[in-house]
Amino acid sequence: MEKEIHVKLESPIIFDPNEYQWFKFDEILQQIILLKNKTLKCIGYLFEKNEAIKLSQININDYIQEISISPNRKYLAIVRNNNTEFELFLRKGKLKTKEAKKTLTYKSKFANKNNFTILSIKWLDNLQLLLITNYTLEHLFIEEDKKNIKRINIFKHSQIHGASYSFENKLILLSTELNGKQIRGYQFRPTQVVKLPKIELKYPIFEETKKVNNERAHREMKKRIRKRIGIVNKSLLLIRLYNNLYCAQLVQSGLENNFLLLYKITKEEITKPFLEIPALQSNFAISVVDNLLLLHDLESQRTMFYDIRDDTVKPESIIFPLSIKPITLSLEKAFFLDKNHKLNENLNENLNENENLDENENLDENENLNENEIEDENQNQNQNQIGIGNENENENENENELKKKLFLLHKKAWAHFLPNYILDPFTGFISFYDIDLNTVASCIRDKFHRIKFLFQRADSKFVLLKFLKISIEENEKLEILSYCFDIINHIRNLAGKAQVKDKSPNKPNKQKKKKKGKKKENQNQNKKNPFLLDLTPKFKRTHSSLQLNQDLENNGKGNQMHSSLELSKETPKKKQYGDIETEFIILNFEENQEKTEEDQKEKEDQKENNKNEMEIANERLKNILQFPQKSAQGYIVLHQEDLYKHVFLEVQENQLIEDRYLISVLTEYIRSLNFYHIPIQHFLFSMIIELLVKNNKFSQLYQFVQFHIIDDSNYVAYQLAALDKKYPPALYIAIDMLKRNNDFESIIQLLISRNMVIQALRFIEKTPNIILNDPIIESILETTLVMNDPIKMFSIIQYFKIYILKYEKFKKYLDHFERIFGISLKN
Amino acid sequence: MNIFQIPRFDSFFIFRRVINLKNEADKIILYLPNKIPIDKQLLNIGFAQATIAFSRTFSSSFPQASLHTEKYRWVFFEPEPNYWMVFLIKNASNTQAKESKKNEKFKYEFTNDNCLFQALRKGYYMFSLFYHSFNHLITNYSLEELRNKVNQFFSFFIPTVDFIQTSLKKRLLSLFQGIRYYPLDKNMFLKVYCFVNMIESSFSKIKHSIFLYGSNLIWSSLNLSDTNSLYNFLCGYINPKPAVENEYLVGIEEFFIGKTASPQLPQPKNYFNWSLEDISKLPQNPDLFNYPELVFHITQTIAKARSNFSDFITGPKLDSKKNFFLPKIFVGNEEKKQHVLLIYKANKVIFCLLVEPDEKLQTMSFYNQMKKRIETEIETIVNNLFKSEHILQISSQNELLYKFLYFNEMNLALKETLSMCKEFELRHQFLMYLSSIVDSFYNSERLFINQEKRYFQLKNIEQQTKAQNQENNKDPIENNLDSQKQTQTEKYVNLDQNLIEVTTNINNSLWIVMKRAGSRLILMLVENQNLNISNISKEVDKLNAEFFRTIYLN
């Protein structure tokens, strides 16, 4: 069964929905906002920590419609039941007190209109926000000094049904007019607001906001959760695939005509629908994982993959619909928010609801498992998941195996959030989809296609290396490997060029001017293609690491905080799909710094932490380098080190293939590297030399050096010099190499070490740059003594006569000379 | 009236030393020309044997020797223990006919021992490429078979030997049996190499391959001596140089400029004519092909081939698709293994594949498959090489400013721009002098003899140790073997101790500089009357800086 699993849910955050009066998933900050007794709790993937904010001036009896938190988490916007105004809370007292006080209220000019409703509040950045009502879209700015909210812009429409917002691209789509069929797009650029031409949707929006799909579930939910929760499943979504932005319309009309329609959004317009993906049932949802579009058919409980690569839909661009069932939920990295919350009961219900007979067996196991799990949790707060006791060791072993994976099926009541989150309001967990690249890739039979597919995945580095290794061990045709290497190096080459450009900010002080230029470049690029470059997620990342550090200093004692920190350490960082190159992180870090410096309140902290910041930045850099590097086109970048370490070395150790074939593969790789003008690391040459020597192919080794296939490097030269007993010409190849590298000292030492004293002397005489120094003289004389060749000794000691007579330390050679030849050197 | 005669081929013979012979003639393996009566043959062999036996008392090894007599030059070569190859060359002569008396004076300086020895060596190694060794044929087949094969081979080989070496270039080239490598840039070489790899990996039966462009080697996966032999063969027959018939004669005439002489024309090139009929009568042995057949097959196929020819030369026969012509050659480092030699030719590219003998080779589909594979790639490679050739011609113009020869013992690489030295090459004193310098520098047999000796010695030791092991049931005496190897490699290294540089001036106008660095040798000629020795040294430095910057030459 495991082999069939292609989709998994990762790192769930589990909470007890009954405990909270209100909860909502915040797509921008990728966190869940939970309200309980005047305290807001936020747990996010992006920040990797939870945070509690006390709301001091809020009447909890009020009905809350919307809570929105600014990206820097300084402001909270809350819309209450009256729906005509929103209140802005400023979070005060830094992190220690975490109290939010009501500061501002904003009421729209049109609030007196009939049926005026605030639909939602979206943050453009830390100080700008968008207020979407059923009549207007208002662009607001918080004037911090004046403690005022200023309206910058207002866009009126006869009716607004709903909105889709992309924080990364500052793009909002409004469905307007009577049936909501007309789509208006606004993009908020730094200096201007761009109105995209309106477009009529091909199909009407079936329901502008579908609250919860299933009636029964809806009732159940109402029963349990009295307060309204902010969960809506939208039918108009903004998704991003490979740097292209699409508007996805979920046409869920009923029995027939169920489609997923994709409209491409360029900087000028929204194009006509270019892709219609049929769905089997009306009940489906989409998510985007790693630039792959996942279509979850909730009725048949299957997930299809779509790899939409190009603007034009070629047959191969939709690579496969794969049926996937079940999904695994990995509890290994689960974070339990409420310790007494028993997930198993809910899950039990959850699974029963699916009425899948096949899964019933698993279900029972899961039940037991979860009880233990949670007990375990209670016992060990630091989440060391060791077996509970020694009494039931055998049972525990089984449980431990199962603990990692819980088999789940699509649940109808799950709310899907882009890009790939789900929220289960009944069971009380949030998680995100991930795909098992190994199994998915092995489903693609066409090798070229598989490689192409893997290159564009975010975390496919090791999968790719594994596939490469396997294909080499299976004696894959050289032309296929050649093609692979060409792709690898082509991408590496492009990334390498970008690296050269962007690495300069590494030295911030010296190259400030250049940096500015670069920033401009980036901005220009931004303007050229607003969807191509996306700096914000990275900014968030660094930001979070800073805050984390502050927490470490300030709140290390709090119990809950402690556990959250533990979590942050243990939970691997969530992958950022579709990110641009990691190199930008440095730039972003600086931007971040500038922004924070503007903020006077945080300035002091900044100064204190300046040193730490740099350290953290460096650490992060290191971490990022460990993360797979990706090129600007979103391809994975494989370096020589990766291939050497994970492919060639392993292949060599396993010894499943002939050395001859491995040499061919290596040279094929070297050919490709050469073709793309990538400097080749010496370890590849060392490996080739090793293999050739092992098979006594000295003549071939010579040809490699002769045609400069093996580049000159001192490392290789020493390796060759060591071969001279097996293959005497190797010494000369080594000397040639050292000469080309202008390493004359090494040549002299090499010659002396091979007792070629005369040659060494000749070389010293002929080479103008070398000056005879004492160590060289001493080593020559010493070697002459050891050689025990009287003729050579005579001539060499005569040669160094002046030195020997001049310095006291050479006296022993003088004595030796006089003893052997019986004549005095002085005469 | 004076009659000059150039050095002439008298005879070539191979004999073996066997004890307890019933018939004295049994020791003769080959005697060319074979029309010579058997008594005369035995007389010469006996003399050679006696000379060898006599000189053995002074030198136990007797690796190579020549005997100078007034009329003849004897050159001996012992390629395998107890087998001897001997050249007998009649010296050049000057006959003064005074009335009825003839006064013939012989001049020994026109023949060079080293060159002749090299010719013997080359012949033997080419022979062993096709037939393994003398001993192998005798032990596995018969003496008769050995005689046949030796006769077939050497009657084709001997005519290719240049006994006269009237030009400096010829003499030097026959001395340095080198390989010309094609100077390709890294990327182009890798393209070729990866193409070869691709073909090799696609057909697992292919064990080795060698890739030539014209008469320049690009890649070989064989060891150096096998590469050299196969290279010599391929260059001889597949890429024959445009035959300039007159060159030979013109050289001779100029040779005696200023002398009232009418030189005797050299004998026709092919001493031992083979006709197609003879070849068709040859006995067919599935294991041992007939060398004349190979030569005829290749020359005929190439003669028929058009300019856009891209096909196998050996393998399937072009005219009759049912038959296959599969010559087999012996290559390998320690143990020589038999491989089928498939030659593919496309334009100037010669791509040789050494395939393990297999039944598949008798099916047409195998060749079709392989041809399809090769054809798809080779066209671009040929085009690229053609372009690179053009570039090379431009870039190598600088080289023509110097007259030099470069030889590297390590990979037998040879490079020379001596072709235009016409002014001096015909003065025999000069040739002699130069030969003696070259001899003193490049004692060619040293290197090769060492290798050969080592091969046989190691074999003997191995056999001995095996025998001992069988007797004593002891562990193999590895140490003995190792120490033997050790001393051999030391000898090799010790060559480098003779590091010399010689600068000479001939007739106040020609400077010759010979320089040896390790295994590399450079010979440079400077024709300028107004230079002194320090200028020459500067010239040499200039040459070094231009062409040998990247190598260690001190």
PDB file of N, CA, C and O in Angstrom, chain A residues 141-193:
ATOM      1  N   PHE A 141      -4.249  53.676   4.386  1.00  0.00           N
ATOM      2  CA  PHE A 141      -2.883  53.811   4.873  1.00  0.00           C
ATOM      3  C   PHE A 141      -2.921  54.231   6.343  1.00  0.00           C
ATOM      4  O   PHE A 141      -3.666  55.135   6.720  1.00  0.00           O
ATOM      5  N   ILE A 142      -2.144  53.599   7.138  1.00  0.00           N
ATOM      6  CA  ILE A 142      -2.133  53.938   8.568  1.00  0.00           C
ATOM      7  C   ILE A 142      -1.077  55.006   8.798  1.00  0.00           C
ATOM      8  O   ILE A 142       0.118  54.766   8.552  1.00  0.00           O
ATOM      9  N   GLU A 143      -1.529  56.151   9.230  1.00  0.00           N
ATOM     10  CA  GLU A 143      -0.590  57.217   9.578  1.00  0.00           C
ATOM     11  C   GLU A 143      -0.240  57.056  11.042  1.00  0.00           C
ATOM     12  O   GLU A 143      -1.012  57.420  11.924  1.00  0.00           O
ATOM     13  N   GLU A 144       0.902  56.492  11.276  1.00  0.00           N
ATOM     14  CA  GLU A 144       1.260  56.119  12.645  1.00  0.00           C
ATOM     15  C   GLU A 144       1.401  57.338  13.547  1.00  0.00           C
ATOM     16  O   GLU A 144       1.002  57.317  14.705  1.00  0.00           O
ATOM     17  N   ASP A 145       1.993  58.403  12.992  1.00  0.00           N
ATOM     18  CA  ASP A 145       2.229  59.590  13.811  1.00  0.00           C
ATOM     19  C   ASP A 145       0.922  60.245  14.224  1.00  0.00           C
ATOM     20  O   ASP A 145       0.732  60.621  15.373  1.00  0.00           O
ATOM     21  N   LYS A 146       0.035  60.340  13.232  1.00  0.00           N
ATOM     22  CA  LYS A 146      -1.217  61.057  13.503  1.00  0.00           C
ATOM     23  C   LYS A 146      -2.283  60.160  14.108  1.00  0.00           C
ATOM     24  O   LYS A 146      -3.373  60.614  14.435  1.00  0.00           O
ATOM     25  N   LYS A 147      -1.933  58.910  14.201  1.00  0.00           N
ATOM     26  CA  LYS A 147      -2.902  57.927  14.693  1.00  0.00           C
ATOM     27  C   LYS A 147      -4.206  58.039  13.924  1.00  0.00           C
ATOM     28  O   LYS A 147      -5.260  58.306  14.454  1.00  0.00           O
ATOM     29  N   ASN A 148      -4.039  57.877  12.679  1.00  0.00           N
ATOM     30  CA  ASN A 148      -5.182  58.073  11.807  1.00  0.00           C
ATOM     31  C   ASN A 148      -5.111  57.073  10.661  1.00  0.00           C
ATOM     32  O   ASN A 148      -4.034  56.646  10.261  1.00  0.00           O
ATOM     33  N   ILE A 149      -6.239  56.711  10.131  1.00  0.00           N
ATOM     34  CA  ILE A 149      -6.252  55.871   8.937  1.00  0.00           C
ATOM     35  C   ILE A 149      -6.677  56.737   7.772  1.00  0.00           C
ATOM     36  O   ILE A 149      -7.743  57.344   7.777  1.00  0.00           O
ATOM     37  N   LYS A 150      -5.789  56.803   6.798  1.00  0.00           N
ATOM     38  CA  LYS A 150      -6.047  57.677   5.667  1.00  0.00           C
ATOM     39  C   LYS A 150      -6.458  56.845   4.468  1.00  0.00           C
ATOM     40  O   LYS A 150      -5.870  55.790   4.203  1.00  0.00           O
ATOM     41  N   ARG A 151      -7.471  57.343   3.795  1.00  0.00           N
ATOM     42  CA  ARG A 151      -7.885  56.601   2.604  1.00  0.00           C
ATOM     43  C   ARG A 151      -7.122  57.145   1.404  1.00  0.00           C
ATOM     44  O   ARG A 151      -7.137  58.332   1.116  1.00  0.00           O
ATOM     45  N   ILE A 152      -6.435  56.272   0.713  1.00  0.00           N
ATOM     46  CA  ILE A 152      -5.668  56.712  -0.448  1.00  0.00           C
ATOM     47  C   ILE A 152      -6.518  56.657  -1.705  1.00  0.00           C
ATOM     48  O   ILE A 152      -6.501  57.551  -2.537  1.00  0.00           O
ATOM     49  N   ASN A 153      -7.253  55.589  -1.818  1.00  0.00           N
ATOM     50  CA  ASN A 153      -7.963  55.341  -3.063  1.00  0.00           C
ATOM     51  C   ASN A 153      -9.268  54.621  -2.773  1.00  0.00           C
ATOM     52  O   ASN A 153      -9.373  53.887  -1.789  1.00  0.00           O
ATOM     53  N   ILE A 154     -10.206  54.838  -3.643  1.00  0.00           N
ATOM     54  CA  ILE A 154     -11.447  54.070  -3.506  1.00  0.00           C
ATOM     55  C   ILE A 154     -11.927  53.679  -4.888  1.00  0.00           C
ATOM     56  O   ILE A 154     -11.859  54.447  -5.838  1.00  0.00           O
ATOM     57  N   PHE A 155     -12.321  52.434  -5.015  1.00  0.00           N
ATOM     58  CA  PHE A 155     -12.841  51.937  -6.288  1.00  0.00           C
ATOM     59  C   PHE A 155     -14.256  51.437  -6.026  1.00  0.00           C
ATOM     60  O   PHE A 155     -14.465  50.565  -5.179  1.00  0.00           O
ATOM     61  N   LYS A 156     -15.199  52.028  -6.760  1.00  0.00           N
ATOM     62  CA  LYS A 156     -16.600  51.671  -6.504  1.00  0.00           C
ATOM     63  C   LYS A 156     -17.104  50.691  -7.554  1.00  0.00           C
ATOM     64  O   LYS A 156     -16.751  50.791  -8.728  1.00  0.00           O
ATOM     65  N   HIS A 157     -17.914  49.812  -7.100  1.00  0.00           N
ATOM     66  CA  HIS A 157     -18.575  48.887  -8.015  1.00  0.00           C
ATOM     67  C   HIS A 157     -20.019  48.745  -7.575  1.00  0.00           C
ATOM     68  O   HIS A 157     -20.338  48.976  -6.405  1.00  0.00           O
ATOM     69  N   SER A 158     -20.848  48.356  -8.518  1.00  0.00           N
ATOM     70  CA  SER A 158     -22.259  48.231  -8.159  1.00  0.00           C
ATOM     71  C   SER A 158     -22.457  47.107  -7.139  1.00  0.00           C
ATOM     72  O   SER A 158     -23.272  47.201  -6.245  1.00  0.00           O
ATOM     73  N   GLN A 159     -21.711  46.092  -7.315  1.00  0.00           N
ATOM     74  CA  GLN A 159     -21.827  44.997  -6.362  1.00  0.00           C
ATOM     75  C   GLN A 159     -20.534  44.180  -6.372  1.00  0.00           C
ATOM     76  O   GLN A 159     -19.984  43.880  -7.429  1.00  0.00           O
ATOM     77  N   ILE A 160     -20.060  43.848  -5.202  1.00  0.00           N
ATOM     78  CA  ILE A 160     -18.884  42.982  -5.123  1.00  0.00           C
ATOM     79  C   ILE A 160     -19.293  41.723  -4.380  1.00  0.00           C
ATOM     80  O   ILE A 160     -19.860  41.791  -3.279  1.00  0.00           O
ATOM     81  N   HIS A 161     -19.045  40.628  -5.025  1.00  0.00           N
ATOM     82  CA  HIS A 161     -19.447  39.364  -4.392  1.00  0.00           C
ATOM     83  C   HIS A 161     -18.336  38.738  -3.594  1.00  0.00           C
ATOM     84  O   HIS A 161     -18.562  38.147  -2.552  1.00  0.00           O
ATOM     85  N   GLY A 162     -17.171  38.838  -4.130  1.00  0.00           N
ATOM     86  CA  GLY A 162     -16.068  38.199  -3.408  1.00  0.00           C
ATOM     87  C   GLY A 162     -14.737  38.692  -3.959  1.00  0.00           C
ATOM     88  O   GLY A 162     -14.679  39.408  -4.954  1.00  0.00           O
ATOM     89  N   ALA A 163     -13.697  38.314  -3.279  1.00  0.00           N
ATOM     90  CA  ALA A 163     -12.378  38.773  -3.707  1.00  0.00           C
ATOM     91  C   ALA A 163     -11.356  37.667  -3.517  1.00  0.00           C
ATOM     92  O   ALA A 163     -11.457  36.864  -2.593  1.00  0.00           O
ATOM     93  N   SER A 164     -10.427  37.656  -4.454  1.00  0.00           N
ATOM     94  CA  SER A 164      -9.266  36.769  -4.302  1.00  0.00           C
ATOM     95  C   SER A 164      -8.037  37.655  -4.256  1.00  0.00           C
ATOM     96  O   SER A 164      -7.883  38.548  -5.075  1.00  0.00           O
ATOM     97  N   TYR A 165      -7.169  37.353  -3.331  1.00  0.00           N
ATOM     98  CA  TYR A 165      -6.047  38.249  -3.129  1.00  0.00           C
ATOM     99  C   TYR A 165      -4.760  37.463  -3.107  1.00  0.00           C
ATOM    100  O   TYR A 165      -4.669  36.374  -2.526  1.00  0.00           O
ATOM    101  N   SER A 166      -3.777  38.021  -3.797  1.00  0.00           N
ATOM    102  CA  SER A 166      -2.449  37.411  -3.743  1.00  0.00           C
ATOM    103  C   SER A 166      -1.518  38.406  -3.070  1.00  0.00           C
ATOM    104  O   SER A 166      -1.250  39.480  -3.598  1.00  0.00           O
ATOM    105  N   PHE A 167      -1.054  38.033  -1.907  1.00  0.00           N
ATOM    106  CA  PHE A 167      -0.200  38.936  -1.139  1.00  0.00           C
ATOM    107  C   PHE A 167       1.140  39.147  -1.846  1.00  0.00           C
ATOM    108  O   PHE A 167       1.666  40.250  -1.894  1.00  0.00           O
ATOM    109  N   GLU A 168       1.676  38.074  -2.415  1.00  0.00           N
ATOM    110  CA  GLU A 168       2.986  38.146  -3.066  1.00  0.00           C
ATOM    111  C   GLU A 168       2.963  39.147  -4.215  1.00  0.00           C
ATOM    112  O   GLU A 168       3.909  39.894  -4.425  1.00  0.00           O
ATOM    113  N   ASN A 169       1.878  39.116  -4.956  1.00  0.00           N
ATOM    114  CA  ASN A 169       1.829  39.956  -6.149  1.00  0.00           C
ATOM    115  C   ASN A 169       1.008  41.219  -5.933  1.00  0.00           C
ATOM    116  O   ASN A 169       0.851  41.997  -6.859  1.00  0.00           O
ATOM    117  N   LYS A 170       0.498  41.408  -4.718  1.00  0.00           N
ATOM    118  CA  LYS A 170      -0.333  42.576  -4.407  1.00  0.00           C
ATOM    119  C   LYS A 170      -1.461  42.718  -5.427  1.00  0.00           C
ATOM    120  O   LYS A 170      -1.711  43.795  -5.958  1.00  0.00           O
ATOM    121  N   LEU A 171      -2.024  41.616  -5.738  1.00  0.00           N
ATOM    122  CA  LEU A 171      -3.040  41.590  -6.776  1.00  0.00           C
ATOM    123  C   LEU A 171      -4.360  41.148  -6.162  1.00  0.00           C
ATOM    124  O   LEU A 171      -4.403  40.194  -5.384  1.00  0.00           O
ATOM    125  N   ILE A 172      -5.382  41.870  -6.507  1.00  0.00           N
ATOM    126  CA  ILE A 172      -6.699  41.469  -5.994  1.00  0.00           C
ATOM    127  C   ILE A 172      -7.662  41.335  -7.155  1.00  0.00           C
ATOM    128  O   ILE A 172      -7.653  42.120  -8.107  1.00  0.00           O
ATOM    129  N   LEU A 173      -8.414  40.286  -7.130  1.00  0.00           N
ATOM    130  CA  LEU A 173      -9.443  40.075  -8.141  1.00  0.00           C
ATOM    131  C   LEU A 173     -10.797  40.178  -7.457  1.00  0.00           C
ATOM    132  O   LEU A 173     -11.017  39.560  -6.412  1.00  0.00           O
ATOM    133  N   LEU A 174     -11.662  40.969  -8.047  1.00  0.00           N
ATOM    134  CA  LEU A 174     -12.993  41.129  -7.475  1.00  0.00           C
ATOM    135  C   LEU A 174     -14.008  40.548  -8.442  1.00  0.00           C
ATOM    136  O   LEU A 174     -13.917  40.771  -9.653  1.00  0.00           O
ATOM    137  N   SER A 175     -14.937  39.808  -7.906  1.00  0.00           N
ATOM    138  CA  SER A 175     -16.024  39.367  -8.785  1.00  0.00           C
ATOM    139  C   SER A 175     -17.180  40.334  -8.591  1.00  0.00           C
ATOM    140  O   SER A 175     -17.682  40.518  -7.489  1.00  0.00           O
ATOM    141  N   THR A 176     -17.511  40.984  -9.676  1.00  0.00           N
ATOM    142  CA  THR A 176     -18.476  42.091  -9.582  1.00  0.00           C
ATOM    143  C   THR A 176     -19.708  41.819 -10.422  1.00  0.00           C
ATOM    144  O   THR A 176     -19.863  40.730 -10.993  1.00  0.00           O
ATOM    145  N   GLU A 177     -20.529  42.815 -10.500  1.00  0.00           N
ATOM    146  CA  GLU A 177     -21.809  42.769 -11.218  1.00  0.00           C
ATOM    147  C   GLU A 177     -22.757  41.770 -10.568  1.00  0.00           C
ATOM    148  O   GLU A 177     -22.435  41.120  -9.580  1.00  0.00           O
ATOM    149  N   LEU A 178     -23.894  41.654 -11.189  1.00  0.00           N
ATOM    150  CA  LEU A 178     -24.983  40.920 -10.542  1.00  0.00           C
ATOM    151  C   LEU A 178     -24.647  39.466 -10.225  1.00  0.00           C
ATOM    152  O   LEU A 178     -24.769  39.014  -9.109  1.00  0.00           O
ATOM    153  N   ASN A 179     -24.214  38.769 -11.253  1.00  0.00           N
ATOM    154  CA  ASN A 179     -23.960  37.347 -11.028  1.00  0.00           C
ATOM    155  C   ASN A 179     -22.505  37.061 -10.655  1.00  0.00           C
ATOM    156  O   ASN A 179     -22.105  35.923 -10.530  1.00  0.00           O
ATOM    157  N   GLY A 180     -21.768  38.117 -10.506  1.00  0.00           N
ATOM    158  CA  GLY A 180     -20.369  37.917 -10.138  1.00  0.00           C
ATOM    159  C   GLY A 180     -19.530  37.370 -11.275  1.00  0.00           C
ATOM    160  O   GLY A 180     -18.448  36.852 -11.093  1.00  0.00           O
ATOM    161  N   LYS A 181     -20.035  37.484 -12.487  1.00  0.00           N
ATOM    162  CA  LYS A 181     -19.364  36.885 -13.629  1.00  0.00           C
ATOM    163  C   LYS A 181     -18.211  37.766 -14.136  1.00  0.00           C
ATOM    164  O   LYS A 181     -17.295  37.297 -14.795  1.00  0.00           O
ATOM    165  N   GLN A 182     -18.355  39.048 -13.796  1.00  0.00           N
ATOM    166  CA  GLN A 182     -17.316  39.954 -14.285  1.00  0.00           C
ATOM    167  C   GLN A 182     -16.186  40.064 -13.262  1.00  0.00           C
ATOM    168  O   GLN A 182     -16.417  40.267 -12.080  1.00  0.00           O
ATOM    169  N   ILE A 183     -14.974  39.938 -13.772  1.00  0.00           N
ATOM    170  CA  ILE A 183     -13.819  39.946 -12.877  1.00  0.00           C
ATOM    171  C   ILE A 183     -13.020  41.220 -13.096  1.00  0.00           C
ATOM    172  O   ILE A 183     -12.708  41.583 -14.234  1.00  0.00           O
ATOM    173  N   ARG A 184     -12.754  41.912 -12.005  1.00  0.00           N
ATOM    174  CA  ARG A 184     -11.923  43.103 -12.087  1.00  0.00           C
ATOM    175  C   ARG A 184     -10.642  42.838 -11.305  1.00  0.00           C
ATOM    176  O   ARG A 184     -10.678  42.312 -10.197  1.00  0.00           O
ATOM    177  N   GLY A 185      -9.534  43.217 -11.898  1.00  0.00           N
ATOM    178  CA  GLY A 185      -8.273  42.996 -11.206  1.00  0.00           C
ATOM    179  C   GLY A 185      -7.554  44.305 -10.917  1.00  0.00           C
ATOM    180  O   GLY A 185      -7.560  45.228 -11.731  1.00  0.00           O
ATOM    181  N   TYR A 186      -6.996  44.395  -9.739  1.00  0.00           N
ATOM    182  CA  TYR A 186      -6.203  45.578  -9.363  1.00  0.00           C
ATOM    183  C   TYR A 186      -4.856  45.098  -8.867  1.00  0.00           C
ATOM    184  O   TYR A 186      -4.774  44.179  -8.052  1.00  0.00           O
ATOM    185  N   GLN A 187      -3.851  45.744  -9.378  1.00  0.00           N
ATOM    186  CA  GLN A 187      -2.545  45.426  -8.815  1.00  0.00           C
ATOM    187  C   GLN A 187      -1.957  46.668  -8.181  1.00  0.00           C
ATOM    188  O   GLN A 187      -1.890  47.732  -8.793  1.00  0.00           O
ATOM    189  N   PHE A 188      -1.538  46.529  -6.950  1.00  0.00           N
ATOM    190  CA  PHE A 188      -1.017  47.671  -6.194  1.00  0.00           C
ATOM    191  C   PHE A 188       0.490  47.672  -6.268  1.00  0.00           C
ATOM    192  O   PHE A 188       1.167  46.947  -5.548  1.00  0.00           O
ATOM    193  N   ARG A 189       1.016  48.432  -7.194  1.00  0.00           N
ATOM    194  CA  ARG A 189       2.470  48.543  -7.317  1.00  0.00           C
ATOM    195  C   ARG A 189       2.936  49.698  -6.448  1.00  0.00           C
ATOM    196  O   ARG A 189       2.138  50.538  -6.033  1.00  0.00           O
ATOM    197  N   PRO A 190       4.246  49.758  -6.188  1.00  0.00           N
ATOM    198  CA  PRO A 190       4.730  50.788  -5.260  1.00  0.00           C
ATOM    199  C   PRO A 190       4.263  52.198  -5.608  1.00  0.00           C
ATOM    200  O   PRO A 190       3.971  52.999  -4.716  1.00  0.00           O
ATOM    201  N   THR A 191       4.186  52.528  -6.867  1.00  0.00           N
ATOM    202  CA  THR A 191       3.861  53.914  -7.214  1.00  0.00           C
ATOM    203  C   THR A 191       2.476  54.078  -7.806  1.00  0.00           C
ATOM    204  O   THR A 191       1.963  55.186  -7.873  1.00  0.00           O
ATOM    205  N   GLN A 192       1.910  53.023  -8.249  1.00  0.00           N
ATOM    206  CA  GLN A 192       0.648  53.188  -8.936  1.00  0.00           C
ATOM    207  C   GLN A 192      -0.254  51.964  -8.712  1.00  0.00           C
ATOM    208  O   GLN A 192       0.198  50.916  -8.267  1.00  0.00           O
ATOM    209  N   VAL A 193      -1.478  52.173  -9.059  1.00  0.00           N
ATOM    210  CA  VAL A 193      -2.415  51.060  -9.024  1.00  0.00           C
ATOM    211  C   VAL A 193      -2.781  50.742 -10.462  1.00  0.00           C
ATOM    212  O   VAL A 193      -3.171  51.614 -11.227  1.00  0.00           O
TER     213      VAL A 193
END
